[in-house]
CSV table of C-alpha atoms in Angstrom, one decimal:
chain,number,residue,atom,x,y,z
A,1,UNK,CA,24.6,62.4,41.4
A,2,UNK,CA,24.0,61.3,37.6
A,3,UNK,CA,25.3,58.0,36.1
A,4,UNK,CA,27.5,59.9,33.7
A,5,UNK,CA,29.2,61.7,36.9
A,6,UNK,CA,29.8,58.9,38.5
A,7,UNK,CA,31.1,56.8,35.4
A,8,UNK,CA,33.5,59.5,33.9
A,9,UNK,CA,34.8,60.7,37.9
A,10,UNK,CA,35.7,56.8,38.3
A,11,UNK,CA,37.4,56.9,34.9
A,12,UNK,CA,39.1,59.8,35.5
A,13,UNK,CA,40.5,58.3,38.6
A,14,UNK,CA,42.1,55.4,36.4
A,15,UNK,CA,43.6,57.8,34.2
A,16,UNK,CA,45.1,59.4,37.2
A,17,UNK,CA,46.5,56.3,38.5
A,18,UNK,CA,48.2,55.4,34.8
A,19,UNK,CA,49.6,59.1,35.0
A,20,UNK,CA,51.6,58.3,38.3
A,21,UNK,CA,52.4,54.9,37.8
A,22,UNK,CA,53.1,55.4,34.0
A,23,UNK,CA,54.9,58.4,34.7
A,24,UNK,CA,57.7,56.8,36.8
A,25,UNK,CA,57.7,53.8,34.3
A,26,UNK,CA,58.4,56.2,31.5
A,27,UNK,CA,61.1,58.7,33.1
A,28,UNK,CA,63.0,55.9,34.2
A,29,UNK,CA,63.4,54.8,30.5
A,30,UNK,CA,64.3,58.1,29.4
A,31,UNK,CA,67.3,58.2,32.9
A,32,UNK,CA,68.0,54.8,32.4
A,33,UNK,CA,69.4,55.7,29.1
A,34,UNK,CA,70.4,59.0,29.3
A,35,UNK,CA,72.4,57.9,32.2
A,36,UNK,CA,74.5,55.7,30.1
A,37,UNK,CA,75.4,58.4,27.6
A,38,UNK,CA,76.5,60.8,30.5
A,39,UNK,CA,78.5,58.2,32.4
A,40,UNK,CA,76.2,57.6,35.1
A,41,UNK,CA,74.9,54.3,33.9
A,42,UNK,CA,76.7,52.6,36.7
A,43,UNK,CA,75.3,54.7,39.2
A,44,UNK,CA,71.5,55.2,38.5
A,45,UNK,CA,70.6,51.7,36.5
A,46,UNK,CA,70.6,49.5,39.6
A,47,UNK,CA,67.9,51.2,41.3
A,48,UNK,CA,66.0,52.2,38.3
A,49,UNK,CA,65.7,48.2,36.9
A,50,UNK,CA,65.0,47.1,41.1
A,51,UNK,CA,61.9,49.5,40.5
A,52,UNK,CA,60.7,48.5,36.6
A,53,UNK,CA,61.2,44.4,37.4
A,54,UNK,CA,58.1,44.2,39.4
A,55,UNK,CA,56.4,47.3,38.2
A,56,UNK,CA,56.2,47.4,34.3
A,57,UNK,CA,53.5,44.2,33.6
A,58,UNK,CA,51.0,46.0,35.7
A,59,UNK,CA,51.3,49.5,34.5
A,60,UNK,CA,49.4,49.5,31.4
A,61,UNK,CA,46.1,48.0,33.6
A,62,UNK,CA,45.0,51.5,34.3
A,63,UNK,CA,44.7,52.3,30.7
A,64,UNK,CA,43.2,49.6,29.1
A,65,UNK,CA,40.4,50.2,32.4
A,66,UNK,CA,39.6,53.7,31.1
A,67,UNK,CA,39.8,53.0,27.4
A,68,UNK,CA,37.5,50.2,27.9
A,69,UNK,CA,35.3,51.9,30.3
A,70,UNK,CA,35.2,55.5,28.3
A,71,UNK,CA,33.7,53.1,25.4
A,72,UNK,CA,31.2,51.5,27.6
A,73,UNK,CA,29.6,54.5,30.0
A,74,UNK,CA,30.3,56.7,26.8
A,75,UNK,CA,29.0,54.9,23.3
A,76,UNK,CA,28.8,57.8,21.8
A,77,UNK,CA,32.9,58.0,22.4
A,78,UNK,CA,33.9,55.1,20.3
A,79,UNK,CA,31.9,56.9,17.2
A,80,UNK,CA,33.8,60.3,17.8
A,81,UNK,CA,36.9,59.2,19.3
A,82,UNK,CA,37.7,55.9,17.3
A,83,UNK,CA,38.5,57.3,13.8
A,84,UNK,CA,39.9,60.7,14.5
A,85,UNK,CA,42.2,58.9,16.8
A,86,UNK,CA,43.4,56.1,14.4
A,87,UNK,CA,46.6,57.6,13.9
A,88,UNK,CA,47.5,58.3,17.3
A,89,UNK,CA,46.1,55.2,18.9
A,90,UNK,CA,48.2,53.0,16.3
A,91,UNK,CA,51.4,54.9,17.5
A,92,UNK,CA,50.7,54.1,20.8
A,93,UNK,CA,50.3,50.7,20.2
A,94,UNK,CA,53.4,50.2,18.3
A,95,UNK,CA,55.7,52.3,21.1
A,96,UNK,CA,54.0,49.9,23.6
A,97,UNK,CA,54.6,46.8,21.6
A,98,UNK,CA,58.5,48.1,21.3
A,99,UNK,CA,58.3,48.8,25.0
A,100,UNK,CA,57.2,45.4,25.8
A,101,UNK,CA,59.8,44.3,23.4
A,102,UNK,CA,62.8,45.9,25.5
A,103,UNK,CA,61.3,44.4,28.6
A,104,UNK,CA,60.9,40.8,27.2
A,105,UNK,CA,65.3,41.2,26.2
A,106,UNK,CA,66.3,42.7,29.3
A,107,UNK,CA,64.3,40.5,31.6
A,108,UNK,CA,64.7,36.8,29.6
A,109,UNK,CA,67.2,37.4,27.0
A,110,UNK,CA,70.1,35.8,27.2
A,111,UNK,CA,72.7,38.5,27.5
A,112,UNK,CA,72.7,40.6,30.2
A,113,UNK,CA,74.4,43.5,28.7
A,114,UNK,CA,72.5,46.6,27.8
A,115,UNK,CA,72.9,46.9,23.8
A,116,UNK,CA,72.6,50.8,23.3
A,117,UNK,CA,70.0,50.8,20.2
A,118,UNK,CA,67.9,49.3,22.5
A,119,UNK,CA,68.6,51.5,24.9
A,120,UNK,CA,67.9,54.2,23.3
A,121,UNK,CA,64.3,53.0,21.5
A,122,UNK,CA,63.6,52.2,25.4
A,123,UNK,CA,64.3,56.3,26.0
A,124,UNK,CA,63.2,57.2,23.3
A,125,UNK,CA,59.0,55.9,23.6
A,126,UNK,CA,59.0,56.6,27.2
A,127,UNK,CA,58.9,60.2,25.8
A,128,UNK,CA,57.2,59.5,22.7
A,129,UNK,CA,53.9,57.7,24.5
A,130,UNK,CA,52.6,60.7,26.9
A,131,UNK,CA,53.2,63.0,24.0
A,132,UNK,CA,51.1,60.8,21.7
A,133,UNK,CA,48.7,60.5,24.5
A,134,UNK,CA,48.5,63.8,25.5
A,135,UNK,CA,47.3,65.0,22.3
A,136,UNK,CA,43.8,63.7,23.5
A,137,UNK,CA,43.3,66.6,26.2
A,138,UNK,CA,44.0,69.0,23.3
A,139,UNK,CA,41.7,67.5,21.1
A,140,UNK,CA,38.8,67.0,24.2
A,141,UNK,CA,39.0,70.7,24.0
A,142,UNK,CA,36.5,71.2,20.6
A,143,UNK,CA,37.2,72.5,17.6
A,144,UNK,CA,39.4,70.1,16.4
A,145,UNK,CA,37.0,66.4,15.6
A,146,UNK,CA,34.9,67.4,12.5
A,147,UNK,CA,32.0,65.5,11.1
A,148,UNK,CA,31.9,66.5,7.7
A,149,UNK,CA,29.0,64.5,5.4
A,150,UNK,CA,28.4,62.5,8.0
A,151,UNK,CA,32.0,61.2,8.8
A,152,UNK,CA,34.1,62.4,11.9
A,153,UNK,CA,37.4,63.6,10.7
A,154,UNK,CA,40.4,65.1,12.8
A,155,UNK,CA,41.6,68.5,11.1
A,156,UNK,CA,44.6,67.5,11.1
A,157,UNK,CA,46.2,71.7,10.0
A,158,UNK,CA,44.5,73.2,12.8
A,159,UNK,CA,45.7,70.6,15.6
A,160,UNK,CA,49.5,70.6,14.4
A,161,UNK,CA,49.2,74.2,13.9
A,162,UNK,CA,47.5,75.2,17.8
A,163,UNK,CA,49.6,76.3,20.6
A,164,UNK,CA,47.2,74.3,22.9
A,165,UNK,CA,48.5,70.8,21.4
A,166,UNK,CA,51.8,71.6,21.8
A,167,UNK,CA,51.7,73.3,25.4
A,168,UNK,CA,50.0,70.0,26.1
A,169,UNK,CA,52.4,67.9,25.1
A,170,UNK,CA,55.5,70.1,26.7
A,171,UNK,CA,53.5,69.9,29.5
A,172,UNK,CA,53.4,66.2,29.4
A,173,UNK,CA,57.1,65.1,28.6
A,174,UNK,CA,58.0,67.5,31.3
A,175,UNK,CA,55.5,65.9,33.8
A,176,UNK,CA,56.9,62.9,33.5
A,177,UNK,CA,60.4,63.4,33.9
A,178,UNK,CA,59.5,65.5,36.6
A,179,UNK,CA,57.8,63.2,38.6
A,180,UNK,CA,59.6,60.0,37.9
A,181,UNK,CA,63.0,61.6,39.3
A,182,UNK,CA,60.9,62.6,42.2
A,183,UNK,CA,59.8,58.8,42.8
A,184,UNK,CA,63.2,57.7,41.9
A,185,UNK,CA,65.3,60.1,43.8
A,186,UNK,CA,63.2,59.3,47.4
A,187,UNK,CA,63.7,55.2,45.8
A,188,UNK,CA,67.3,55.6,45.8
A,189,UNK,CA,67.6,57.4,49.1
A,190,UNK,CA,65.3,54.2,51.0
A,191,UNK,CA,67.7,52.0,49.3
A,192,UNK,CA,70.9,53.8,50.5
A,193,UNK,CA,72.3,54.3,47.6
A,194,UNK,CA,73.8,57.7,47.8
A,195,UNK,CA,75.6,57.8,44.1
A,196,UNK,CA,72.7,57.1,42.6
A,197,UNK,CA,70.1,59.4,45.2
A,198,UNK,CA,72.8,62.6,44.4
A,199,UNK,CA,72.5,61.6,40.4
A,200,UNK,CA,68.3,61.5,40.8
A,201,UNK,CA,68.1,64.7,42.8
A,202,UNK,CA,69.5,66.5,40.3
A,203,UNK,CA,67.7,65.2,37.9
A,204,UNK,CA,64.5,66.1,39.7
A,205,UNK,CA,65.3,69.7,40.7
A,206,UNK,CA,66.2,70.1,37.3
A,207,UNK,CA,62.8,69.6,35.9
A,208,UNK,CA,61.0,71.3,38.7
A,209,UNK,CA,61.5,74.6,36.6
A,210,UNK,CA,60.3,73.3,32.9
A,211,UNK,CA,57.4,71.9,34.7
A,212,UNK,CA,55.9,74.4,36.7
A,213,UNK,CA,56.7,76.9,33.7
A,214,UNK,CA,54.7,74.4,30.9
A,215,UNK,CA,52.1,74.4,33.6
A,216,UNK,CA,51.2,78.0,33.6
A,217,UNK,CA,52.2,77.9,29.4
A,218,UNK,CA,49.5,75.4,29.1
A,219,UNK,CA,46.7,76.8,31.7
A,220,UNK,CA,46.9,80.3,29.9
A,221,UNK,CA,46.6,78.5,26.5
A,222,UNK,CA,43.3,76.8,27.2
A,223,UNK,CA,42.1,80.6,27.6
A,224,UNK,CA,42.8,80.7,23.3
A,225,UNK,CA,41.6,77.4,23.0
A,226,UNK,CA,38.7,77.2,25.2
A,227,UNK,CA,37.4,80.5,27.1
A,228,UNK,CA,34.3,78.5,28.5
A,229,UNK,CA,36.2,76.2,30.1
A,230,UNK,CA,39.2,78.4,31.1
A,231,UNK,CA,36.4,80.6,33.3
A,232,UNK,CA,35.5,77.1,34.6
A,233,UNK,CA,38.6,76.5,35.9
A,234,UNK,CA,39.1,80.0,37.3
A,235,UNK,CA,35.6,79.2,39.3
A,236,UNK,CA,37.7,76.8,41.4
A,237,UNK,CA,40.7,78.4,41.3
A,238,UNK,CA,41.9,76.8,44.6
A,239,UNK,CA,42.5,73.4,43.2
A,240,UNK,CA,45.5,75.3,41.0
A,241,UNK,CA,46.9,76.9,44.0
A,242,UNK,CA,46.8,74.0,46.3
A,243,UNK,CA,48.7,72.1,43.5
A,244,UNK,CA,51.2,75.2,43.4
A,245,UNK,CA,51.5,74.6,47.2
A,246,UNK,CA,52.2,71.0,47.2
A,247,UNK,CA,54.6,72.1,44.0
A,248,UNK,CA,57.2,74.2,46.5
A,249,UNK,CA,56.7,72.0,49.6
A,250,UNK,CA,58.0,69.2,47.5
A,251,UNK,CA,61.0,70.9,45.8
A,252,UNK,CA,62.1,72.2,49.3
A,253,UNK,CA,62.0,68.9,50.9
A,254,UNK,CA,64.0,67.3,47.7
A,255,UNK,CA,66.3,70.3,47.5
A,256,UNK,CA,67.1,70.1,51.5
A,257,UNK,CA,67.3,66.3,51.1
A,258,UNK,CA,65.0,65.6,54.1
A,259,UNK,CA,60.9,64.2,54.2
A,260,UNK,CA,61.5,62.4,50.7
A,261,UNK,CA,58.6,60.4,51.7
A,262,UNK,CA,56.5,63.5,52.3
A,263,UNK,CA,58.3,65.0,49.1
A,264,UNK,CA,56.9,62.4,46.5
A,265,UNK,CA,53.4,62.5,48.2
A,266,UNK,CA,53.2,65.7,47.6
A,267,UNK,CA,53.9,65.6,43.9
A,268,UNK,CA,50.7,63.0,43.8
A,269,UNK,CA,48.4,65.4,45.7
A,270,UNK,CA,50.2,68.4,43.2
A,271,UNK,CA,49.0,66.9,40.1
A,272,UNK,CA,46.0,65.4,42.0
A,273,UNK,CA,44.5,68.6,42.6
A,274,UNK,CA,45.8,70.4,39.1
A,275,UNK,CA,44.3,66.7,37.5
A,276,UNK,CA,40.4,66.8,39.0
A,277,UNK,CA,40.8,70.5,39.0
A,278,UNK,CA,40.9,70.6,34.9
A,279,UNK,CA,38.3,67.1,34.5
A,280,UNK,CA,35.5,68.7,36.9
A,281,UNK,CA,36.1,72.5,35.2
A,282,UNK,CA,35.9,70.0,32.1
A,283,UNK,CA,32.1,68.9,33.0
A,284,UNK,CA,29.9,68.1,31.6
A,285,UNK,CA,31.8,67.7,28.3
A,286,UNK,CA,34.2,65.3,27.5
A,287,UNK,CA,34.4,66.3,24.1
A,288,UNK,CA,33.2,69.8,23.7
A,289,UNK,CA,30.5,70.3,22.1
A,290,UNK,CA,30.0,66.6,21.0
A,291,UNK,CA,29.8,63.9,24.2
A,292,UNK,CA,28.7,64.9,27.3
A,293,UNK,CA,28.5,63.1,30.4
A,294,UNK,CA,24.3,64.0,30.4
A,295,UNK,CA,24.0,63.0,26.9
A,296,UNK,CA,26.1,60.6,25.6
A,297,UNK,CA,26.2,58.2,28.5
A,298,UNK,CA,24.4,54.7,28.2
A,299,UNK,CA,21.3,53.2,29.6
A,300,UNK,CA,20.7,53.2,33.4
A,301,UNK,CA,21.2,49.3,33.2
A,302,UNK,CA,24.4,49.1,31.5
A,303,UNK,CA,25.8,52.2,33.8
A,304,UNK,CA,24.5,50.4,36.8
A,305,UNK,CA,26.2,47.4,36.0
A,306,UNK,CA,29.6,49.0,34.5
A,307,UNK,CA,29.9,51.1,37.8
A,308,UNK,CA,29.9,48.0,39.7
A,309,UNK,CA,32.3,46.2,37.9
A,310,UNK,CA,34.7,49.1,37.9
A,311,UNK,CA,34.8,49.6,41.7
A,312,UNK,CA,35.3,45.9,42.0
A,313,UNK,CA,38.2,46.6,39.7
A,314,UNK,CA,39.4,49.9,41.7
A,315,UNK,CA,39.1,47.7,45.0
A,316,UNK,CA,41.1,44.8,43.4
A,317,UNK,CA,43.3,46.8,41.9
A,318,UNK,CA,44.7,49.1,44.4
A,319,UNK,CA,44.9,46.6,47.5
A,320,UNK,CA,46.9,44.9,44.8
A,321,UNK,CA,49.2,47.5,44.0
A,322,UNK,CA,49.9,48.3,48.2
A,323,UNK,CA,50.4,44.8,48.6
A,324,UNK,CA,53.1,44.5,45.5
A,325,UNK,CA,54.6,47.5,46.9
A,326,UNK,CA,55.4,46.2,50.2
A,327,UNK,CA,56.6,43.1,49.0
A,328,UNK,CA,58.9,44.2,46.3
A,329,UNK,CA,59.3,47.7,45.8
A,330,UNK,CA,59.4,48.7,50.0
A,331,UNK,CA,60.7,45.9,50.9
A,332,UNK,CA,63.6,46.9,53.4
A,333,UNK,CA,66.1,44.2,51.8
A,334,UNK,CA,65.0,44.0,47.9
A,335,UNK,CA,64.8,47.9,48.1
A,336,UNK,CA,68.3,47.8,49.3
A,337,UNK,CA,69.3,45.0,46.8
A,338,UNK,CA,69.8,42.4,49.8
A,339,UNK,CA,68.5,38.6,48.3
A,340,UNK,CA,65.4,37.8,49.2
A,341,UNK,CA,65.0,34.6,51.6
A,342,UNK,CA,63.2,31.7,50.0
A,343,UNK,CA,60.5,29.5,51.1
């Protein structure tokens, strides 16, 4: 196995782990205040801020890994990548920075109460970050990063005006309302909390629909957007129907209210399959027809040592994650909102 395979399959499993982890970050913003305008505030916020307080400073780790690493296996990325993607990159940064902002109040600010604008500008980019993220898979798809006179411009008519960008980004607001009511449905149920668990379960069957729908919108539009790769995917056309699988075995255990474990695991292996399903039909682009994973990646040296550090960082990272999980998040008496002895 090549360098490049090996570099981009270890970045792609970063980006998986910021879609999970993210998602669930995200989607509880967006509940946590559409809650309060619905009246359910004082049912669903509880177990939504038990989950964020020890999640949130570790989420964006996965990102800044792959966006660090992309640059580093993939040169050729920053060159392509780095000014077409000045606009949204910036926007990301300032709905993180507004993000972090909300945190910093609710956690240390003096007043407890939830003020609503900031509410709502807490709702409002845990929508507005995957669908300025997402734009990348729709641009990694060609025809959209020029170079023109030797400078690489985005055409910025053709990507507001393709179908693929916007079934990409349905596809991703959807994802992640989906799955974080999933997490946070099973969450409430472990905690007992059956106001908020009946609250959360509809919320997730709710979004089942849109999301398996802007799934099959978005897979058919990749066909307009990008036949070689749409007959890539259709090669391994069992990673999609595996995901569809996982898809109805999780709905049924949320919608019969049992194996909510099981239920939320299922939901990882659903978009786990549809997610290396689409990045190895990808290969070997990662920009069509501009960086590939053959071409574009760096010297044996510099790959050598970059895939060493990044498994160091996989194998620090996760044991990390397990071990906050167990302390905090399934943790029989914080999940249930029981104090926590000390010393």
């Amino acid at each position: 196995m090549s360098y490049g395979i090996i570099g981009i399959t270890i970045l792609w499993t970063f980006l998986f782990g910021y879609l999970i982890v993210a998602s669930v970050d995200f989607g509880a913003g967006f509940f946590s205040y559409y809650s309060k305008l619905t009246g359910h505030n004082n049912k669903v916020h509880t177990i939504i801020q038990r989950y964020l307080s020890p999640v949130w400073e570790v989420t964006n780790v996965f990102l800044i890994f792959f966006v660090v690493g992309l640059i580093g296996f993939f040169p050729d990325s920053a060159y392509y990548y780095g000014t077409a993607l000045l606009v949204p990159g910036s926007l990301v940064t300032v709905l993180l920075a507004l993000r972090g902002a909300y945190y910093a109040y609710n956690t240390y600010g003096s007043s407890k109460e939830d003020n609503i604008t900031y509410m709502a500008i807490y709702g409002a980019t845990g929508l507005l970050i995957p669908a300025a993220l997402s734009t990348i898979l729709a641009i990694s798809e060609g025809g959209i990063i020029l170079e023109e006179n030797g400078k690489v411009v985005l055409d910025w008519a053709r990507f507001l005006t393709n179908p693929y960008t916007w079934s990409v980004i349905i596809l991703a607001l959807v994802s992640v309302l989906y799955i974080s009511a999933m997490f946070l449905a099973f969450y409430a149920h472990k905690a007992g909390d059956e106001g908020a668990f009946s609250v959360l379960r509809t919320y997730a069957l709710s979004w089942s629909g849109p999301t398996i729908l802007a799934c099959l919108f978005a897979f058919f539009q990749i066909n307009r957007q990008n036949p070689v790769h749409f007959s890539n995917m259709l090669d391994m056309a069992w990673m999609f129907i595996a995901s569809l699988i996982c898809f109805l075995l999780a709905v049924y255990f949320i919608w019969k209210k049992k194996n909510l474990g099981w239920s939320f695991l299922l939901v990882i292996l659903q978009f786990g399959f549809a997610w290396y399903g689409y990045g190895r039909s990808h290969l070997p682009y990662i920009l069509y027809n501009q960086i590939s994973t053959a071409d574009s990646i760096t010297n044996d040296v510099m790959a050598g040592a970059l895939i060493a550090a990044f498994l160091a960082g996989l194998l620090v990272l996760i044991p990390s994650l397990i071990l906050m999980m167990r302390l905090f998040l399934f943790d029989a008496k914080y999940v249930s909102g029981s104090p926590l002895k000390k010393g």
